Structures are given as C-alpha cells and as structure tokens.
Amino acid sequence: MDFGLVLQTDPPASEVVGLMRRAERNGFRYGWTFDSAVLWQEPFVIYSRVLEHTEKLIVGPMVTNPGTRTWEVTASTFATLNSMYGNRTVCGIGRGDSAMRVAGRRPNTLARVGEAIGVIRDLAEGREAEVDGQLLRLPWVQDGKLPVWMAAYGPKALALAGQKADGFILQLADPYLTEWMVKAVRTAAADAGRDPASVTICVAAPAYVGDDLAHARDQCRWFGGMVGNHVADLVSRYGEHSQLVPEALTAYIKERHGYDYSHHGRAGNPSTDFVPDEIVDRFCLLGPAEAHIEKLRALRELGVDQFAVYDMHDAKEATIDAYGAQIIPALTR
C-alpha cells in the first residue's frame, strides 16, 4: 500500500513544503493539496517548490476541476512540472465543490469532467486533443506522463471513473462504502473493456493517532461536513432512499442546514455540528496506531492501493511521524 499526505495551501507556503519534505522522509510517496483559488494559495506554484525540495515525491491536486482553468493551461502546467522534475505529478480531478461554489458557479457536469480527463492527459503526454473545436498539441512535450485520477461518490460518477480515469479517489475510509464503490468502479471498467485492476484505488480521509478519541473526533469532524456537501448533491439528485446510493452514505445529513465555505476543511468548522461521532469513526482513522493498522489492512484487502492522510488538525507533524514510525512500515512490509 502506498501513502499520501493531503494539505491545504494555507500561507506560508514554506510550511506546506516543509510538511511535504517531512512526509517523504517518513515514507509517504504522494503529496496532495486542495485546489480552490479563492480559499487557498495557488497549489501549482507550491508544487514546484515541493518537487525541488524532495527527491521522489509525486504531487498533485485532490482535486482540481475542468472549470477554473482552461484545459490546455492545466495540461501545460502539469507537463512543465514533469519536464522540470521527471514525471512526478498526478492529476486528481472532480466536478469542483469549493472551487466552483465559492466563485458563484455550479460544479461541472460529469460529461465535462469525462471529456477533460482525456484532453488533459493527452495534451500533457504530448498527443493532439480537441479543445473547444480546436485541435491542439504541446509541441515541446517529450516522454510526458500524467495519470488522471477521478474523485467520485455517486453511481454515474463511479461509472465514469471506471470508464475513463487512471485512478479512483474515494474521500472516506468506511470499509463498507469502500467495498461498494470500488466494486462499482471496477465493474464499469470491465464493461468498458478495460482491465479493472488497472484503475488505481485511493482512499483519502483524516487520520489522528492517539488515545484521546473524543479530541480526535472533534479535530476531524469537519470531514463529515465536507463529504456532506457531495452527499447533499446525491440526495438532491436521487432522493433519500434511492437504491442507487447506499443509505449508509446518505442518512447522516438529515440534520444538515447549509454550509459555510469560509471554514471548509478546518477543525472546529461550525457547519459540521450535524455530523455524529459514528460517522467520524467510520469515515476517518482514529485511535492508537494499532487501530489504524487494522483498518488499513481491511481497506487493502478491499483493493485499496493508496491511503492519503488528510492532515488538517492540531497534530500535523505528530501524525506524519507516527505514520512513518509505526503504520507505514506495518502496511508496506
């Protein structure tokens, strides 16, 4: 199993770079960040510094979207980083939640996401692609490589990830839901004539190592609110009791009343008081190192290739170090 670290690009950028370097020293292979231009600093600028100050770390957004940048700009940015640092990027992509809504726009359609996956990958790898009716190619790209991984929850998005993406990003660590969604992605891949095993599976969730479970829950409750934004979209589209979406995912948002993006992804988010302890425990990894190892082994048995740690709480360094000392060795032996 691979491990990734997920951060917000809060200033100062030097702290983001420092945490990524610390992660690499502790055995993490991927460094991810949020991508929301109004709420945080520009991640692609910071990626350049992270790549310069690490040796093998692979970096990318969790997740970008096809609406805030033109596709040729996104592809060119990745291709430039790859040219400078040797194909050490990955493109996580989705419909766009905070990045689009904070700017007063609706999230992108799945059709647009699916088209963007192919175009961005083709351009970044030096192939010709059509953008707005115009055939384009980046003539300077040589031996470029850009895996594109898609974040998804709903049945249509899961199918699209299986049909077109190189990887699937699931932003929760509940084994039951993981099994359900991984099966949907791999079934779609097989139906599309692809090798289901070729789709990399990445589970991303907050992790907090320690014995004070109540404190850990309070530090990670924000995650249930963030996931709740996507779940609310699913309920709006499919209804509360649709057989297309597991009730184990949707039931907890009944008491949800709006969401303030100014606290997005932050411990103490006041918009997440509707999230019960049971959801925090299911969606996140909490408790002593042994509890993390046990849950990660279960996820690995379900086909998860990477666990990406959302490190947004009051123990960033301690979590990275605990994973490096105890948890990553247990899962990579």
PDB file of N, CA and C in Angstrom, residues 163-213:
ATOM      1  N   GLN A 163     -14.666   3.981 -16.375  1.00  0.00           N
ATOM      2  CA  GLN A 163     -14.576   4.007 -17.832  1.00  0.00           C
ATOM      3  C   GLN A 163     -13.364   4.771 -18.344  1.00  0.00           C
ATOM      4  N   LYS A 164     -12.971   5.865 -17.656  1.00  0.00           N
ATOM      5  CA  LYS A 164     -12.005   6.772 -18.261  1.00  0.00           C
ATOM      6  C   LYS A 164     -10.777   7.113 -17.423  1.00  0.00           C
ATOM      7  N   ALA A 165     -10.865   7.019 -16.110  1.00  0.00           N
ATOM      8  CA  ALA A 165      -9.772   7.519 -15.272  1.00  0.00           C
ATOM      9  C   ALA A 165      -8.708   6.453 -15.035  1.00  0.00           C
ATOM     10  N   ASP A 166      -7.506   6.910 -14.743  1.00  0.00           N
ATOM     11  CA  ASP A 166      -6.408   6.012 -14.381  1.00  0.00           C
ATOM     12  C   ASP A 166      -6.498   5.588 -12.926  1.00  0.00           C
ATOM     13  N   GLY A 167      -7.195   6.379 -12.127  1.00  0.00           N
ATOM     14  CA  GLY A 167      -7.345   6.067 -10.714  1.00  0.00           C
ATOM     15  C   GLY A 167      -8.663   6.603 -10.199  1.00  0.00           C
ATOM     16  N   PHE A 168      -9.098   6.059  -9.064  1.00  0.00           N
ATOM     17  CA  PHE A 168     -10.338   6.466  -8.413  1.00  0.00           C
ATOM     18  C   PHE A 168     -10.009   6.968  -7.022  1.00  0.00           C
ATOM     19  N   ILE A 169     -10.479   8.178  -6.685  1.00  0.00           N
ATOM     20  CA  ILE A 169     -10.270   8.774  -5.371  1.00  0.00           C
ATOM     21  C   ILE A 169     -11.582   8.731  -4.601  1.00  0.00           C
ATOM     22  N   LEU A 170     -11.580   8.047  -3.470  1.00  0.00           N
ATOM     23  CA  LEU A 170     -12.741   7.987  -2.587  1.00  0.00           C
ATOM     24  C   LEU A 170     -12.403   8.727  -1.308  1.00  0.00           C
ATOM     25  N   GLN A 171     -13.122   9.790  -1.041  1.00  0.00           N
ATOM     26  CA  GLN A 171     -12.818  10.630   0.111  1.00  0.00           C
ATOM     27  C   GLN A 171     -13.658  10.210   1.322  1.00  0.00           C
ATOM     28  N   LEU A 172     -13.368   9.042   1.825  1.00  0.00           N
ATOM     29  CA  LEU A 172     -13.854   8.493   3.094  1.00  0.00           C
ATOM     30  C   LEU A 172     -13.227   7.123   3.262  1.00  0.00           C
ATOM     31  N   ALA A 173     -13.157   6.650   4.517  1.00  0.00           N
ATOM     32  CA  ALA A 173     -12.441   5.398   4.780  1.00  0.00           C
ATOM     33  C   ALA A 173     -13.339   4.355   5.431  1.00  0.00           C
ATOM     34  N   ASP A 174     -14.620   4.390   5.123  1.00  0.00           N
ATOM     35  CA  ASP A 174     -15.547   3.401   5.646  1.00  0.00           C
ATOM     36  C   ASP A 174     -15.426   2.119   4.820  1.00  0.00           C
ATOM     37  N   PRO A 175     -15.069   0.983   5.425  1.00  0.00           N
ATOM     38  CA  PRO A 175     -14.866  -0.240   4.638  1.00  0.00           C
ATOM     39  C   PRO A 175     -16.091  -0.681   3.846  1.00  0.00           C
ATOM     40  N   TYR A 176     -17.281  -0.580   4.437  1.00  0.00           N
ATOM     41  CA  TYR A 176     -18.491  -0.996   3.724  1.00  0.00           C
ATOM     42  C   TYR A 176     -18.691  -0.168   2.459  1.00  0.00           C
ATOM     43  N   LEU A 177     -18.598   1.156   2.590  1.00  0.00           N
ATOM     44  CA  LEU A 177     -18.788   2.023   1.429  1.00  0.00           C
ATOM     45  C   LEU A 177     -17.637   1.878   0.437  1.00  0.00           C
ATOM     46  N   THR A 178     -16.434   1.662   0.955  1.00  0.00           N
ATOM     47  CA  THR A 178     -15.294   1.445   0.066  1.00  0.00           C
ATOM     48  C   THR A 178     -15.526   0.216  -0.806  1.00  0.00           C
ATOM     49  N   GLU A 179     -15.947  -0.876  -0.196  1.00  0.00           N
ATOM     50  CA  GLU A 179     -16.192  -2.101  -0.963  1.00  0.00           C
ATOM     51  C   GLU A 179     -17.255  -1.861  -2.037  1.00  0.00           C
ATOM     52  N   TRP A 180     -18.326  -1.175  -1.664  1.00  0.00           N
ATOM     53  CA  TRP A 180     -19.433  -0.909  -2.590  1.00  0.00           C
ATOM     54  C   TRP A 180     -18.965  -0.073  -3.784  1.00  0.00           C
ATOM     55  N   MET A 181     -18.185   0.967  -3.494  1.00  0.00           N
ATOM     56  CA  MET A 181     -17.786   1.888  -4.548  1.00  0.00           C
ATOM     57  C   MET A 181     -16.659   1.327  -5.416  1.00  0.00           C
ATOM     58  N   VAL A 182     -15.726   0.623  -4.813  1.00  0.00           N
ATOM     59  CA  VAL A 182     -14.662   0.001  -5.600  1.00  0.00           C
ATOM     60  C   VAL A 182     -15.266  -1.014  -6.571  1.00  0.00           C
ATOM     61  N   LYS A 183     -16.245  -1.768  -6.108  1.00  0.00           N
ATOM     62  CA  LYS A 183     -16.915  -2.736  -6.985  1.00  0.00           C
ATOM     63  C   LYS A 183     -17.578  -2.031  -8.162  1.00  0.00           C
ATOM     64  N   ALA A 184     -18.237  -0.887  -7.891  1.00  0.00           N
ATOM     65  CA  ALA A 184     -18.900  -0.148  -8.966  1.00  0.00           C
ATOM     66  C   ALA A 184     -17.889   0.359  -9.995  1.00  0.00           C
ATOM     67  N   VAL A 185     -16.756   0.873  -9.524  1.00  0.00           N
ATOM     68  CA  VAL A 185     -15.723   1.385 -10.438  1.00  0.00           C
ATOM     69  C   VAL A 185     -15.147   0.255 -11.284  1.00  0.00           C
ATOM     70  N   ARG A 186     -14.834  -0.851 -10.647  1.00  0.00           N
ATOM     71  CA  ARG A 186     -14.202  -1.947 -11.383  1.00  0.00           C
ATOM     72  C   ARG A 186     -15.185  -2.627 -12.340  1.00  0.00           C
ATOM     73  N   THR A 187     -16.449  -2.684 -11.972  1.00  0.00           N
ATOM     74  CA  THR A 187     -17.455  -3.219 -12.888  1.00  0.00           C
ATOM     75  C   THR A 187     -17.565  -2.348 -14.122  1.00  0.00           C
ATOM     76  N   ALA A 188     -17.572  -1.036 -13.922  1.00  0.00           N
ATOM     77  CA  ALA A 188     -17.644  -0.108 -15.055  1.00  0.00           C
ATOM     78  C   ALA A 188     -16.417  -0.231 -15.947  1.00  0.00           C
ATOM     79  N   ALA A 189     -15.251  -0.411 -15.323  1.00  0.00           N
ATOM     80  CA  ALA A 189     -14.025  -0.576 -16.115  1.00  0.00           C
ATOM     81  C   ALA A 189     -14.109  -1.830 -16.971  1.00  0.00           C
ATOM     82  N   ALA A 190     -14.563  -2.922 -16.377  1.00  0.00           N
ATOM     83  CA  ALA A 190     -14.682  -4.169 -17.132  1.00  0.00           C
ATOM     84  C   ALA A 190     -15.687  -4.043 -18.261  1.00  0.00           C
ATOM     85  N   ASP A 191     -16.824  -3.396 -17.989  1.00  0.00           N
ATOM     86  CA  ASP A 191     -17.852  -3.203 -19.010  1.00  0.00           C
ATOM     87  C   ASP A 191     -17.351  -2.352 -20.167  1.00  0.00           C
ATOM     88  N   ALA A 192     -16.376  -1.478 -19.883  1.00  0.00           N
ATOM     89  CA  ALA A 192     -15.808  -0.615 -20.920  1.00  0.00           C
ATOM     90  C   ALA A 192     -14.650  -1.288 -21.653  1.00  0.00           C
ATOM     91  N   GLY A 193     -14.376  -2.541 -21.331  1.00  0.00           N
ATOM     92  CA  GLY A 193     -13.300  -3.260 -21.987  1.00  0.00           C
ATOM     93  C   GLY A 193     -11.930  -2.994 -21.405  1.00  0.00           C
ATOM     94  N   ARG A 194     -11.886  -2.415 -20.205  1.00  0.00           N
ATOM     95  CA  ARG A 194     -10.614  -2.135 -19.550  1.00  0.00           C
ATOM     96  C   ARG A 194     -10.304  -3.221 -18.527  1.00  0.00           C
ATOM     97  N   ASP A 195      -9.041  -3.310 -18.158  1.00  0.00           N
ATOM     98  CA  ASP A 195      -8.640  -4.194 -17.075  1.00  0.00           C
ATOM     99  C   ASP A 195      -9.012  -3.512 -15.759  1.00  0.00           C
ATOM    100  N   PRO A 196      -9.943  -4.059 -14.978  1.00  0.00           N
ATOM    101  CA  PRO A 196     -10.352  -3.391 -13.729  1.00  0.00           C
ATOM    102  C   PRO A 196      -9.181  -3.139 -12.788  1.00  0.00           C
ATOM    103  N   ALA A 197      -8.199  -4.029 -12.810  1.00  0.00           N
ATOM    104  CA  ALA A 197      -7.048  -3.880 -11.921  1.00  0.00           C
ATOM    105  C   ALA A 197      -6.140  -2.725 -12.326  1.00  0.00           C
ATOM    106  N   SER A 198      -6.348  -2.191 -13.531  1.00  0.00           N
ATOM    107  CA  SER A 198      -5.507  -1.081 -13.988  1.00  0.00           C
ATOM    108  C   SER A 198      -5.924   0.251 -13.368  1.00  0.00           C
ATOM    109  N   VAL A 199      -7.085   0.287 -12.741  1.00  0.00           N
ATOM    110  CA  VAL A 199      -7.555   1.524 -12.097  1.00  0.00           C
ATOM    111  C   VAL A 199      -7.031   1.559 -10.666  1.00  0.00           C
ATOM    112  N   THR A 200      -6.158   2.505 -10.376  1.00  0.00           N
ATOM    113  CA  THR A 200      -5.604   2.646  -9.025  1.00  0.00           C
ATOM    114  C   THR A 200      -6.688   3.144  -8.077  1.00  0.00           C
ATOM    115  N   ILE A 201      -6.765   2.546  -6.893  1.00  0.00           N
ATOM    116  CA  ILE A 201      -7.774   2.920  -5.904  1.00  0.00           C
ATOM    117  C   ILE A 201      -7.105   3.682  -4.763  1.00  0.00           C
ATOM    118  N   CYS A 202      -7.549   4.914  -4.556  1.00  0.00           N
ATOM    119  CA  CYS A 202      -7.015   5.762  -3.486  1.00  0.00           C
ATOM    120  C   CYS A 202      -8.130   6.153  -2.530  1.00  0.00           C
ATOM    121  N   VAL A 203      -7.977   5.809  -1.270  1.00  0.00           N
ATOM    122  CA  VAL A 203      -8.886   6.259  -0.217  1.00  0.00           C
ATOM    123  C   VAL A 203      -8.215   7.402   0.523  1.00  0.00           C
ATOM    124  N   ALA A 204      -8.953   8.490   0.716  1.00  0.00           N
ATOM    125  CA  ALA A 204      -8.400   9.666   1.397  1.00  0.00           C
ATOM    126  C   ALA A 204      -9.316  10.049   2.561  1.00  0.00           C
ATOM    127  N   ALA A 205      -8.726  10.262   3.735  1.00  0.00           N
ATOM    128  CA  ALA A 205      -9.510  10.593   4.919  1.00  0.00           C
ATOM    129  C   ALA A 205      -8.595  11.150   5.998  1.00  0.00           C
ATOM    130  N   PRO A 206      -9.146  11.899   6.964  1.00  0.00           N
ATOM    131  CA  PRO A 206      -8.325  12.347   8.080  1.00  0.00           C
ATOM    132  C   PRO A 206      -7.842  11.174   8.917  1.00  0.00           C
ATOM    133  N   ALA A 207      -6.643  11.314   9.449  1.00  0.00           N
ATOM    134  CA  ALA A 207      -6.088  10.342  10.380  1.00  0.00           C
ATOM    135  C   ALA A 207      -5.549  11.101  11.586  1.00  0.00           C
ATOM    136  N   TYR A 208      -5.818  10.582  12.770  1.00  0.00           N
ATOM    137  CA  TYR A 208      -5.349  11.203  14.011  1.00  0.00           C
ATOM    138  C   TYR A 208      -4.925  10.074  14.940  1.00  0.00           C
ATOM    139  N   VAL A 209      -3.648  10.049  15.287  1.00  0.00           N
ATOM    140  CA  VAL A 209      -3.100   8.956  16.100  1.00  0.00           C
ATOM    141  C   VAL A 209      -3.036   9.393  17.554  1.00  0.00           C
ATOM    142  N   GLY A 210      -3.680   8.622  18.430  1.00  0.00           N
ATOM    143  CA  GLY A 210      -3.644   8.947  19.859  1.00  0.00           C
ATOM    144  C   GLY A 210      -4.767   8.249  20.599  1.00  0.00           C
ATOM    145  N   ASP A 211      -4.713   8.303  21.920  1.00  0.00           N
ATOM    146  CA  ASP A 211      -5.691   7.599  22.749  1.00  0.00           C
ATOM    147  C   ASP A 211      -6.900   8.446  23.115  1.00  0.00           C
ATOM    148  N   ASP A 212      -6.831   9.762  22.945  1.00  0.00           N
ATOM    149  CA  ASP A 212      -7.949  10.639  23.296  1.00  0.00           C
ATOM    150  C   ASP A 212      -8.918  10.691  22.122  1.00  0.00           C
ATOM    151  N   LEU A 213      -9.861   9.743  22.104  1.00  0.00           N
ATOM    152  CA  LEU A 213     -10.769   9.604  20.969  1.00  0.00           C
ATOM    153  C   LEU A 213     -11.704  10.793  20.835  1.00  0.00           C
TER     154      LEU A 213
END
